Short mmCIF file of C-alpha atoms and ligand atoms in Angstrom, two decimals:
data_model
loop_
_atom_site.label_atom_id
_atom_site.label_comp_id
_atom_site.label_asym_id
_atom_site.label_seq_id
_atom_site.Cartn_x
_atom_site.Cartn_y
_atom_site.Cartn_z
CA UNK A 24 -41.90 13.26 158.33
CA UNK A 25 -41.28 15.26 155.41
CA UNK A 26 -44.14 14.19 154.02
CA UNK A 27 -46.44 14.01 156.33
CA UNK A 28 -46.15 17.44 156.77
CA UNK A 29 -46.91 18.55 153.41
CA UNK A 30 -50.43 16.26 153.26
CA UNK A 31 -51.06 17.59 156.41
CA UNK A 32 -50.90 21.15 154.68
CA UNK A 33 -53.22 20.01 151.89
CA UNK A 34 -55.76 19.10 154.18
CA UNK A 35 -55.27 22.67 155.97
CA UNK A 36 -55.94 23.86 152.31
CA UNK A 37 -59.01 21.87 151.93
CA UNK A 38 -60.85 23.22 155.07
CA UNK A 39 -60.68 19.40 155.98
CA UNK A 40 -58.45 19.57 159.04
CA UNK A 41 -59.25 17.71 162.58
CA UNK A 42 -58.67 18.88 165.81
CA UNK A 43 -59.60 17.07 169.32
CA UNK A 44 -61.23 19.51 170.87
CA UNK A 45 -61.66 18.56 175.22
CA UNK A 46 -65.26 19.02 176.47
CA UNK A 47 -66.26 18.69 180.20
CA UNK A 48 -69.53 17.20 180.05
CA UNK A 49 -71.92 18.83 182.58
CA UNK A 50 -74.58 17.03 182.73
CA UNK A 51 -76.43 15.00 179.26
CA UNK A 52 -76.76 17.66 177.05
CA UNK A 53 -74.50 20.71 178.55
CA UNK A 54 -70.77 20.39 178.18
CA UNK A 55 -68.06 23.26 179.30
CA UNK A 56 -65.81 24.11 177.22
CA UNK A 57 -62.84 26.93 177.68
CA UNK A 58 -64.19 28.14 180.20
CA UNK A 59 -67.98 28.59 178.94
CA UNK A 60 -71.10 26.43 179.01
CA UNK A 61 -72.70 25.33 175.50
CA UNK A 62 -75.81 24.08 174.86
CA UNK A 63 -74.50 20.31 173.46
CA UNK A 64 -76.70 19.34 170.05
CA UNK A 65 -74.42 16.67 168.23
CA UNK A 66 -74.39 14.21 170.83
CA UNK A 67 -75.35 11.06 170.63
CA UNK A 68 -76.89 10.71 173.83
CA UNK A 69 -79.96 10.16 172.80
CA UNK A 70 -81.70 9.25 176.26
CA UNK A 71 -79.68 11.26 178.54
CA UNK A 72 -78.90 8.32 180.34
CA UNK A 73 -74.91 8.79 180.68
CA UNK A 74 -75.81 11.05 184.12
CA UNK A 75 -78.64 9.15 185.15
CA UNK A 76 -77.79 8.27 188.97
CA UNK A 77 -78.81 4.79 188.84
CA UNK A 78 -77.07 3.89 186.18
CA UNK A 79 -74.07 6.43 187.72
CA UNK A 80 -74.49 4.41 190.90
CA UNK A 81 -74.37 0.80 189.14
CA UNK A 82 -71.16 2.21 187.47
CA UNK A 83 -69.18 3.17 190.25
CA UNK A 84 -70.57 0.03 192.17
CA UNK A 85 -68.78 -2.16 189.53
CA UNK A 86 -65.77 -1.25 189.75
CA UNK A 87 -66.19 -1.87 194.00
CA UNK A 88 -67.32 -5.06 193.13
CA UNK A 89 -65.41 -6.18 190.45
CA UNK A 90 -62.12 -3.93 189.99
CA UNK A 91 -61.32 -1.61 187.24
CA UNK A 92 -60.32 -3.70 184.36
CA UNK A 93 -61.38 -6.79 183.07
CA UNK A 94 -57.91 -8.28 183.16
CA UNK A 95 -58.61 -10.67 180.09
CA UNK A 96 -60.25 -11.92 177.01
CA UNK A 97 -63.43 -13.48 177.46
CA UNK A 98 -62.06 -16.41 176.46
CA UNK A 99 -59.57 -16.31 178.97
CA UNK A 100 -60.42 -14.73 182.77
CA UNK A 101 -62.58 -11.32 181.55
CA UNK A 102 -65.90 -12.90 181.31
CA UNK A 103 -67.54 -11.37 184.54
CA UNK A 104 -71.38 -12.05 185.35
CA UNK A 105 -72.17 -8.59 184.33
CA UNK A 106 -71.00 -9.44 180.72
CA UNK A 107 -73.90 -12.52 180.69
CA UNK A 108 -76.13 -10.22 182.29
CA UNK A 109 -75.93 -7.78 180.43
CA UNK A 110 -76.08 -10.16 176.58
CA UNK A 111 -78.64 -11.81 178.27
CA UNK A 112 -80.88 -8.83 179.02
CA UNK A 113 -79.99 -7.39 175.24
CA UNK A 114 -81.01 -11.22 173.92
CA UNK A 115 -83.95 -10.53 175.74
CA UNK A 116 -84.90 -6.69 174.44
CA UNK A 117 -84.10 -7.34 171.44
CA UNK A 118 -86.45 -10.58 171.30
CA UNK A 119 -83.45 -13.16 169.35
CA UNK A 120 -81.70 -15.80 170.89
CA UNK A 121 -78.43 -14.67 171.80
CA UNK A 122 -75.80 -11.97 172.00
CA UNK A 123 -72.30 -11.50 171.86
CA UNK A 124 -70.83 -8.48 173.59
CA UNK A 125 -68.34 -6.44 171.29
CA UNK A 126 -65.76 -3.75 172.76
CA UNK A 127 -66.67 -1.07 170.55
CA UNK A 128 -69.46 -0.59 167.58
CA UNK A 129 -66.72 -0.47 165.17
CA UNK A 130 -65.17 -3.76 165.98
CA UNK A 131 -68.50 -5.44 166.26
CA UNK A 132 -68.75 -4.44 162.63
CA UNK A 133 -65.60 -5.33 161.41
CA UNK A 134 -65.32 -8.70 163.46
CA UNK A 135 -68.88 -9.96 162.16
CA UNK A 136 -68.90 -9.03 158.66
CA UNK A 137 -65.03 -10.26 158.09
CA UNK A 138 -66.06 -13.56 159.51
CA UNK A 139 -69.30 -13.84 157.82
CA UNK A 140 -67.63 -12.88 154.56
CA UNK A 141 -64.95 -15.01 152.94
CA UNK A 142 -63.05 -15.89 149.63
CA UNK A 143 -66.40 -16.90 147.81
CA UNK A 144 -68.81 -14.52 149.14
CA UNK A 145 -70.30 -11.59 147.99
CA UNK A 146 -71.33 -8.48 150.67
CA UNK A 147 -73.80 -5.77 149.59
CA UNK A 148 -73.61 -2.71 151.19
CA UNK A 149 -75.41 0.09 150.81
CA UNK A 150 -73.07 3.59 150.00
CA UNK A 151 -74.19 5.63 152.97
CA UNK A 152 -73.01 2.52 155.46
CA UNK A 153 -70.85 3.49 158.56
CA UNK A 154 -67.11 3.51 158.09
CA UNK A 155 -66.98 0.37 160.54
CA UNK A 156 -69.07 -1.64 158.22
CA UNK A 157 -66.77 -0.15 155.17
CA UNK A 158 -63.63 -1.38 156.76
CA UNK A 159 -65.67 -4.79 157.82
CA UNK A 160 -66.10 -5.40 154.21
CA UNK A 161 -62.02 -4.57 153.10
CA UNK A 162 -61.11 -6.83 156.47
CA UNK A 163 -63.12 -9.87 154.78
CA UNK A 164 -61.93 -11.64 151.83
CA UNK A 165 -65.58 -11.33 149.90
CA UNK A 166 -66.11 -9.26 147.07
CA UNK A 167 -67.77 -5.86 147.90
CA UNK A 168 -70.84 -4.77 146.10
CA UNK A 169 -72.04 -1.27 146.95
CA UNK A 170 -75.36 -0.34 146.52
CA UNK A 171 -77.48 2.63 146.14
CA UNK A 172 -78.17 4.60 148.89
CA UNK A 173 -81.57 2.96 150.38
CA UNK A 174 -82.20 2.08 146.70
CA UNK A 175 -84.61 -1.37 146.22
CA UNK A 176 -84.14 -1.11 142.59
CA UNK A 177 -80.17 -0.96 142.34
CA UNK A 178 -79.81 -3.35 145.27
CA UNK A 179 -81.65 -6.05 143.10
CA UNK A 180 -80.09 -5.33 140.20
CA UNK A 181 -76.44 -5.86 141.83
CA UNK A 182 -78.16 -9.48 143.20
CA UNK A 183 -78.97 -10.46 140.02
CA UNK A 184 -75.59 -9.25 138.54
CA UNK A 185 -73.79 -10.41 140.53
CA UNK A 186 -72.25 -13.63 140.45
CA UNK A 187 -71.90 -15.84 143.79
CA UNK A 188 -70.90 -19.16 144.26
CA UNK A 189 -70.76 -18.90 148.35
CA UNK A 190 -72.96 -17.10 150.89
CA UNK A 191 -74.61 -13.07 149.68
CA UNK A 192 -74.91 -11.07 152.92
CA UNK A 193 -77.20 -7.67 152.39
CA UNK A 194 -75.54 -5.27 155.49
CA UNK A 195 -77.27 -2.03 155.80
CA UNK A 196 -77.23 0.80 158.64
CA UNK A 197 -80.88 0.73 159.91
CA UNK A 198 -80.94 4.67 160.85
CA UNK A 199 -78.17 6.11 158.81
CA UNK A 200 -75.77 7.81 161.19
CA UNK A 201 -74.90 11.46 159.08
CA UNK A 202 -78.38 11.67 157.47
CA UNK A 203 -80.65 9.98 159.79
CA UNK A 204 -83.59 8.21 157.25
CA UNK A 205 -84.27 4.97 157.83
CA UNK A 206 -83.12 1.76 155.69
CA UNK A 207 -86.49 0.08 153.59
CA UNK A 208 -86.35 -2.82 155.45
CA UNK A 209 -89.04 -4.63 153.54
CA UNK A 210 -87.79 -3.94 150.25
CA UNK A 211 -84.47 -5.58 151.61
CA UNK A 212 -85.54 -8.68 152.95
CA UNK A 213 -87.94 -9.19 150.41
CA UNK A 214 -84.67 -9.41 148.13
CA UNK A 215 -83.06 -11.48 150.38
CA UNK A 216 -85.35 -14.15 150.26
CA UNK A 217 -85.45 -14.11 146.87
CA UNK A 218 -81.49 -14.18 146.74
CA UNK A 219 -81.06 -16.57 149.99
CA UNK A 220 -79.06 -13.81 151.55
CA UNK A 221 -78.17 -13.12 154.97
CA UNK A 222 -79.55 -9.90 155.99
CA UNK A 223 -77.79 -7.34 159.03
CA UNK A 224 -78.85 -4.40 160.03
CA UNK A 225 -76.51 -1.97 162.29
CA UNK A 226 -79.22 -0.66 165.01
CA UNK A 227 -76.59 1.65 166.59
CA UNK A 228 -78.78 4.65 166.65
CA UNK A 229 -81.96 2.78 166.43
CA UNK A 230 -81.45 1.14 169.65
CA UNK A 231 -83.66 3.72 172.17
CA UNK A 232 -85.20 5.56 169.61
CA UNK A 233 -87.51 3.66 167.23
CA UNK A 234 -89.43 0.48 167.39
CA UNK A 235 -91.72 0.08 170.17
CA UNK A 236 -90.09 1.13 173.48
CA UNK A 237 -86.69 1.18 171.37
CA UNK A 238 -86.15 -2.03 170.23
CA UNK A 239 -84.63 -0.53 166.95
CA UNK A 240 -85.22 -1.08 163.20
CA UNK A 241 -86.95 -4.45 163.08
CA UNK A 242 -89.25 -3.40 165.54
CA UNK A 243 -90.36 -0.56 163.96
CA UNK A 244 -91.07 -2.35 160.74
CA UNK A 245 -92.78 -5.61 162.53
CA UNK A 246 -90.51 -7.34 161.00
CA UNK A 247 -89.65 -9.47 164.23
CA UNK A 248 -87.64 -12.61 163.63
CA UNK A 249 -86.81 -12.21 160.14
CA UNK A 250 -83.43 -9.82 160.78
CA UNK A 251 -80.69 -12.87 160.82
CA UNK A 252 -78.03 -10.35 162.13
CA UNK A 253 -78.74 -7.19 164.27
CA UNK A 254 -75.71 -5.43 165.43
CA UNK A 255 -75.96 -1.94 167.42
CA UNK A 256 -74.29 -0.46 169.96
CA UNK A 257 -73.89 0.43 173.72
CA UNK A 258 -72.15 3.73 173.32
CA UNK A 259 -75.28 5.90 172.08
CA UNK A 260 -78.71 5.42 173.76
CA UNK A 261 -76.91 3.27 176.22
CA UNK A 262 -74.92 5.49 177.79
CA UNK A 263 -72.02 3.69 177.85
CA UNK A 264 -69.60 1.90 175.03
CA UNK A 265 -69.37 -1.12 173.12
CA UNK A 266 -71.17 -2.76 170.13
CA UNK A 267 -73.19 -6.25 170.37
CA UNK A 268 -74.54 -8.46 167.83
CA UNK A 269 -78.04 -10.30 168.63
CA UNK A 270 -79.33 -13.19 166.20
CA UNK A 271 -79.36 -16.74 166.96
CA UNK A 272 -77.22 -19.33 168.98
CA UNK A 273 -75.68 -20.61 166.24
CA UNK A 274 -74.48 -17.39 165.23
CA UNK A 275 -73.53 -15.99 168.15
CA UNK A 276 -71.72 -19.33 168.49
CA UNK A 277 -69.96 -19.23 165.49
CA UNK A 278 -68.47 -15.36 166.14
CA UNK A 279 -67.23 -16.56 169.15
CA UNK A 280 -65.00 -18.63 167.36
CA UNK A 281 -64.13 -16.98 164.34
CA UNK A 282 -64.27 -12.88 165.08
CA UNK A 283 -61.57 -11.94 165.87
CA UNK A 284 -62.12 -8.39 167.16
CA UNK A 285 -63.86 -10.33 169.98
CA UNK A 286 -61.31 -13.19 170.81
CA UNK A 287 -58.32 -10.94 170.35
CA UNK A 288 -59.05 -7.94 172.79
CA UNK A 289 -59.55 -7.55 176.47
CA UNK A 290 -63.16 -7.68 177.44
CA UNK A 291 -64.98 -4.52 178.62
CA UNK A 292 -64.18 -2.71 181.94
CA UNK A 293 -66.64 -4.04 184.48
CA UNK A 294 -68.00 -0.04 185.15
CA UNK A 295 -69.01 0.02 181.28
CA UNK A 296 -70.81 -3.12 181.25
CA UNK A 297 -72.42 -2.30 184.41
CA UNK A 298 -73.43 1.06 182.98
CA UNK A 299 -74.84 -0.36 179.85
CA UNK A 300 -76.78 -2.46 182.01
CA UNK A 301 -78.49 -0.12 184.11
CA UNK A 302 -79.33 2.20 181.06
CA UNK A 303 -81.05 -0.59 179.19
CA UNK A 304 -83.00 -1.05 182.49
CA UNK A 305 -83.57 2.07 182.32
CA UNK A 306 -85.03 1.84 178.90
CA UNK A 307 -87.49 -1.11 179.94
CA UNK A 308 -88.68 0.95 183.00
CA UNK A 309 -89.33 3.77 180.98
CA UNK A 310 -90.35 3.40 177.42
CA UNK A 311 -92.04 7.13 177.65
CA UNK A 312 -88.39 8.38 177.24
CA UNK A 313 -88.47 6.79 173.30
CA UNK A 314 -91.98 9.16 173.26
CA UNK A 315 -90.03 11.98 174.74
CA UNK A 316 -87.02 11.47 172.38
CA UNK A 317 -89.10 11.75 169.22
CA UNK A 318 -91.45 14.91 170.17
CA UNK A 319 -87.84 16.29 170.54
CA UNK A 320 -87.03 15.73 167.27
CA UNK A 321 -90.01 16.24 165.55
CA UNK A 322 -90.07 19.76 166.87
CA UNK A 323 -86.81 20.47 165.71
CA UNK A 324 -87.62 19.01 162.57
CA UNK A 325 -90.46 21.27 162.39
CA UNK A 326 -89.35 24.46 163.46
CA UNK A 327 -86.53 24.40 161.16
CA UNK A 328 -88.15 22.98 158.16
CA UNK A 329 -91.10 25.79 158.68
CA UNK A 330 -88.19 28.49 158.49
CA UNK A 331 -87.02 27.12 155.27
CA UNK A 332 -84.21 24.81 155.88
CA UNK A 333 -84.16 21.84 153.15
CA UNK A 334 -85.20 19.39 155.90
CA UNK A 335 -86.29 15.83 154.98
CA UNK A 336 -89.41 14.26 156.88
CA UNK A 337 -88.73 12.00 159.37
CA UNK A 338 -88.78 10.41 162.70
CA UNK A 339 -85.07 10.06 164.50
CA UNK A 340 -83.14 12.26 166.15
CA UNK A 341 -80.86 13.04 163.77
CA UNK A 342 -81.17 16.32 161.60
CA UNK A 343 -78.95 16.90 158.80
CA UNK A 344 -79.07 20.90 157.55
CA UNK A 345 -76.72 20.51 154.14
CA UNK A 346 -74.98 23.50 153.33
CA UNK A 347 -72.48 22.12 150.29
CA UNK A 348 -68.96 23.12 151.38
CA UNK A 349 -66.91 22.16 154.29
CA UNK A 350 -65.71 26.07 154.72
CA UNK A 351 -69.60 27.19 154.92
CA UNK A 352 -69.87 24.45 157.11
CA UNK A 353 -67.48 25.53 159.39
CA UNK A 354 -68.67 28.87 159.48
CA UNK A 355 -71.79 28.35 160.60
CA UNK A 356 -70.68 25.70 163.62
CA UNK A 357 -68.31 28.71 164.26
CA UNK A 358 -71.16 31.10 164.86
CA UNK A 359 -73.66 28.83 166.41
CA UNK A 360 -70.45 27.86 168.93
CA UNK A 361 -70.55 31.60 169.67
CA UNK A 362 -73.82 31.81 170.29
CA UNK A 363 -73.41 28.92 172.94
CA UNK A 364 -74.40 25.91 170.87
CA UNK A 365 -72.60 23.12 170.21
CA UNK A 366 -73.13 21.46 166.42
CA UNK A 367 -70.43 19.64 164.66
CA UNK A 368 -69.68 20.00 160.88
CA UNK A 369 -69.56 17.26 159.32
CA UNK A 370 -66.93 17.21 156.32
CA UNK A 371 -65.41 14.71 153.82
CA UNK A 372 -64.66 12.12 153.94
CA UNK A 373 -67.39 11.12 156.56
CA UNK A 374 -69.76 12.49 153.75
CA UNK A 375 -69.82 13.10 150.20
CA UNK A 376 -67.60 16.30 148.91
CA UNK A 377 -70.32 18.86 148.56
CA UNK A 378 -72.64 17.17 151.20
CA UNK A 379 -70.65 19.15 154.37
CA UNK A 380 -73.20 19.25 156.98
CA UNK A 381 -74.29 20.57 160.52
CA UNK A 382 -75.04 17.24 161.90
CA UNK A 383 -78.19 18.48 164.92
CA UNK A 384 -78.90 15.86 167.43
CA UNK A 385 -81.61 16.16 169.86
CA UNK A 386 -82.00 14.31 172.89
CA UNK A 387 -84.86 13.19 175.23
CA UNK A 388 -83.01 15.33 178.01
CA UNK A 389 -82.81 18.69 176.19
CA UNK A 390 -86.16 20.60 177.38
CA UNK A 391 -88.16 21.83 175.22
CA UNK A 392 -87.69 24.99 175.82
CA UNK A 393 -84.20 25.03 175.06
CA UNK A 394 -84.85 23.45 171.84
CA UNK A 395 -87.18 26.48 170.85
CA UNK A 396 -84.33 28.87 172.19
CA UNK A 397 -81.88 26.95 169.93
CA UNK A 398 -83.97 26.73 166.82
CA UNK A 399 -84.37 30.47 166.86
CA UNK A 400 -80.45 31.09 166.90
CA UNK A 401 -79.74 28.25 164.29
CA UNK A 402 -82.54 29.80 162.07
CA UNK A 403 -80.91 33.58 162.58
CA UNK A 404 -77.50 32.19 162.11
CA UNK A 405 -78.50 30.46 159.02
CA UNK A 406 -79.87 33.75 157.45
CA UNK A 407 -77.01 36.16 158.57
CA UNK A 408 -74.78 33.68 156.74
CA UNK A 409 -77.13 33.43 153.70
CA UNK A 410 -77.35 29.61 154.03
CA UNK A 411 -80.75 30.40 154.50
CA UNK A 412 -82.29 32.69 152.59
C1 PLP B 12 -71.24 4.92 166.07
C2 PLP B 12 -71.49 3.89 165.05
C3 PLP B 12 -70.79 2.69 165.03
C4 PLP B 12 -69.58 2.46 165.90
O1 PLP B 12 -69.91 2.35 167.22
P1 PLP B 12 -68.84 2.73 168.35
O2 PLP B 12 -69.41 2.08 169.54
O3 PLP B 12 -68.79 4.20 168.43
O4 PLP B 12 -67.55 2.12 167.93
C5 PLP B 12 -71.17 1.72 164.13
N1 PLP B 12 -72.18 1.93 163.26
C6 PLP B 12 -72.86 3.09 163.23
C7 PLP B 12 -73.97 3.27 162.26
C8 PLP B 12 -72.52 4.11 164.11
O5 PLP B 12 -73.15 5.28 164.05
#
């Protein structure tokens, strides 16, 4: 333990240190915590859906109808008709063939790419990718070629460096989780073809939030059966958990039989998959609450860029404010927790050292007016700290 204790004192030192902290959520967007009610703005809740009472109701009814656990793989006994329903509905939004259901994002990552990638292969990943996809590409015996961050030009110059006498997959994070642009799709796939790589794209907070009605990052390029691999997630817009990867049979076919993050775990509780369900009918009933989602973050967006925050244009939900260090970053979640919102910092090593961040979420159940209320204290917090000046 010796030490253990002694790293864990550097990262003390480093302002890098991780607690749990335990939130009772209150409803989508207000959470209690100690005793007081915040204002919740780093959720990824996009739709609000996780206290929506249909899909509450569908929940609870689940685990009436179908017990608790799944009891098995899905190989074995834990395939329940809510799992088909439920990859046949996402098949369906998401306008491919097929899907395979995933118990987490993560492991849908690191089960697809390690058995899409093997001794001869060569993965290119752009640097700003989610950790999942990171650990996808040390889990798969291909070589690892990192690109540029949403860079056309470096991306083709590592295909054309790089050497590959098996299969080149291109993976990429369609809206980038910690910064929230958007990956040039076109550029990509344009490359790909060139290269005869397999492209995937990791829609986990694209899914109910662009594309038309929320079908994610293909969608909102038109770029409609030309994605060979689109991953996201039930655990943001979906109000729920678990990742899924849509493309066609063959594929889904062939992780079936070679990922093992899917054959090798226990298949999701009935009351998730049941959840994820109802929230994606939600989503189908009610494609206004996309429209909703984005006024919501174009008025953040707005009101904080017109006060002088270095905000970048955009469209999602996600709004990075950089302030460089991971103390000033702590700071200023400090004092926007004390004035009753909360916004995580965001330190190394999820970003870059220097690139600590308040990481603002909106979702399409804030009101609006709440989102004016909370611009006003992050701009006043941001100038009493000098972060804004
Ligand atoms: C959240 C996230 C994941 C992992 O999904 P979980 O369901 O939380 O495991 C994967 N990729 C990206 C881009 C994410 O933001």
């Amino acid at each position: 333990m010796k030490n253990i204790v002694s790293e864990l004192e550097i990262i003390r030192q480093q302002n890098l240190y991780r607690q749990i902290r335990t939130c009772t959520a209150v409803d989508a967007v207000h959470a209690e915590l100690e005793g007081k009610q915040y204002l919740l703005l780093s959720a990824n809740n996009y739709l609000g859906l996780t206290h929506n009472a249909k899909v509450q109701e569908q929940a609870a009814q689940a685990v009436y109808d179908f017990g608790t656990g799944a009891g098995g793989a899905r190989l074995t006994t834990g395939s329940t008709p809510l799992h088909d329903a439920l990859e046949t509905a996402l098949a369906v939004f998401k306008e491919t063939e097929a899907c395979l259901l995933f118990n987490t994002g993560y492991m849908a990552n690191v089960g697809t790419i390690a058995a899409l990638a093997g001794k001869n292969d060569v993965i290119f990943s752009d640097e700003l990718n989610h950790a999942s996809i990171i650990d996808g590409c040390r889990l798969s015996r291909g070589k690892t070629v990192v690109y540029r961050h949403c860079s056309r030009a470096h991306l083709a110059e590592c295909l054309q460096k790089t050497p590959c006498q098996g299969r080149r997959l291109i993976v990429t994070d369609g809206v980038f989780s910690m910064d929230g642009d958007i990956a040039p799709l076109p550029d990509i796939l344009d490359l790909a073809k060139r290269y005869d790589a397999l492209v995937m794209v990791d829609d986990a907070h694209a899914l109910g939030v662009i594309g038309r009605g929320g079908r994610g990052t293909v969608s909102y390029f038109g770029l409609e059966g030309q994605v060979d691999i689109q991953m996201g997630t039930m655990s943001k817009s979906l109000a729920a958990e678990g990742g899924y990867v849509t493309g066609k049979k063959e594929l889904i076919q062939y992780l079936i039989n070679r990922a093992r993050s899917f054959i090798f775990s226990t298949a999701l509780s009935p009351a998730v998959v049941a959840a994820a369900n109802g929230a994606l009918a939600e989503l189908v009933a009610n494609p206004e609450l996309v429209q909703t989602l984005q006024s919501h973050a174009l008025l953040m967006r707005q009101m904080l860029g017109k006060a002088g925050f270095a905000i970048s244009e955009g469209v999602t939900p996600i709004i990075p404010v950089i302030v460089g260090d991971a103390q000033a970053a702590l700071s200023m979640s400090q004092s926007l927790k004390e004035a009753g919102l909360l916004i995580s910092a965001i330190r190394p090593p999820t970003v870059a050292s220097g690139a600590s961040r308040l990481r603002i979420t909106v979702s399409a159940a804030h009101s609006r007016e709440e989102l004016e209320q909370a611009a006003q204290k992050i701009i006043n917090i941001g100038r009493k700290l000098q972060i804004l000046r």
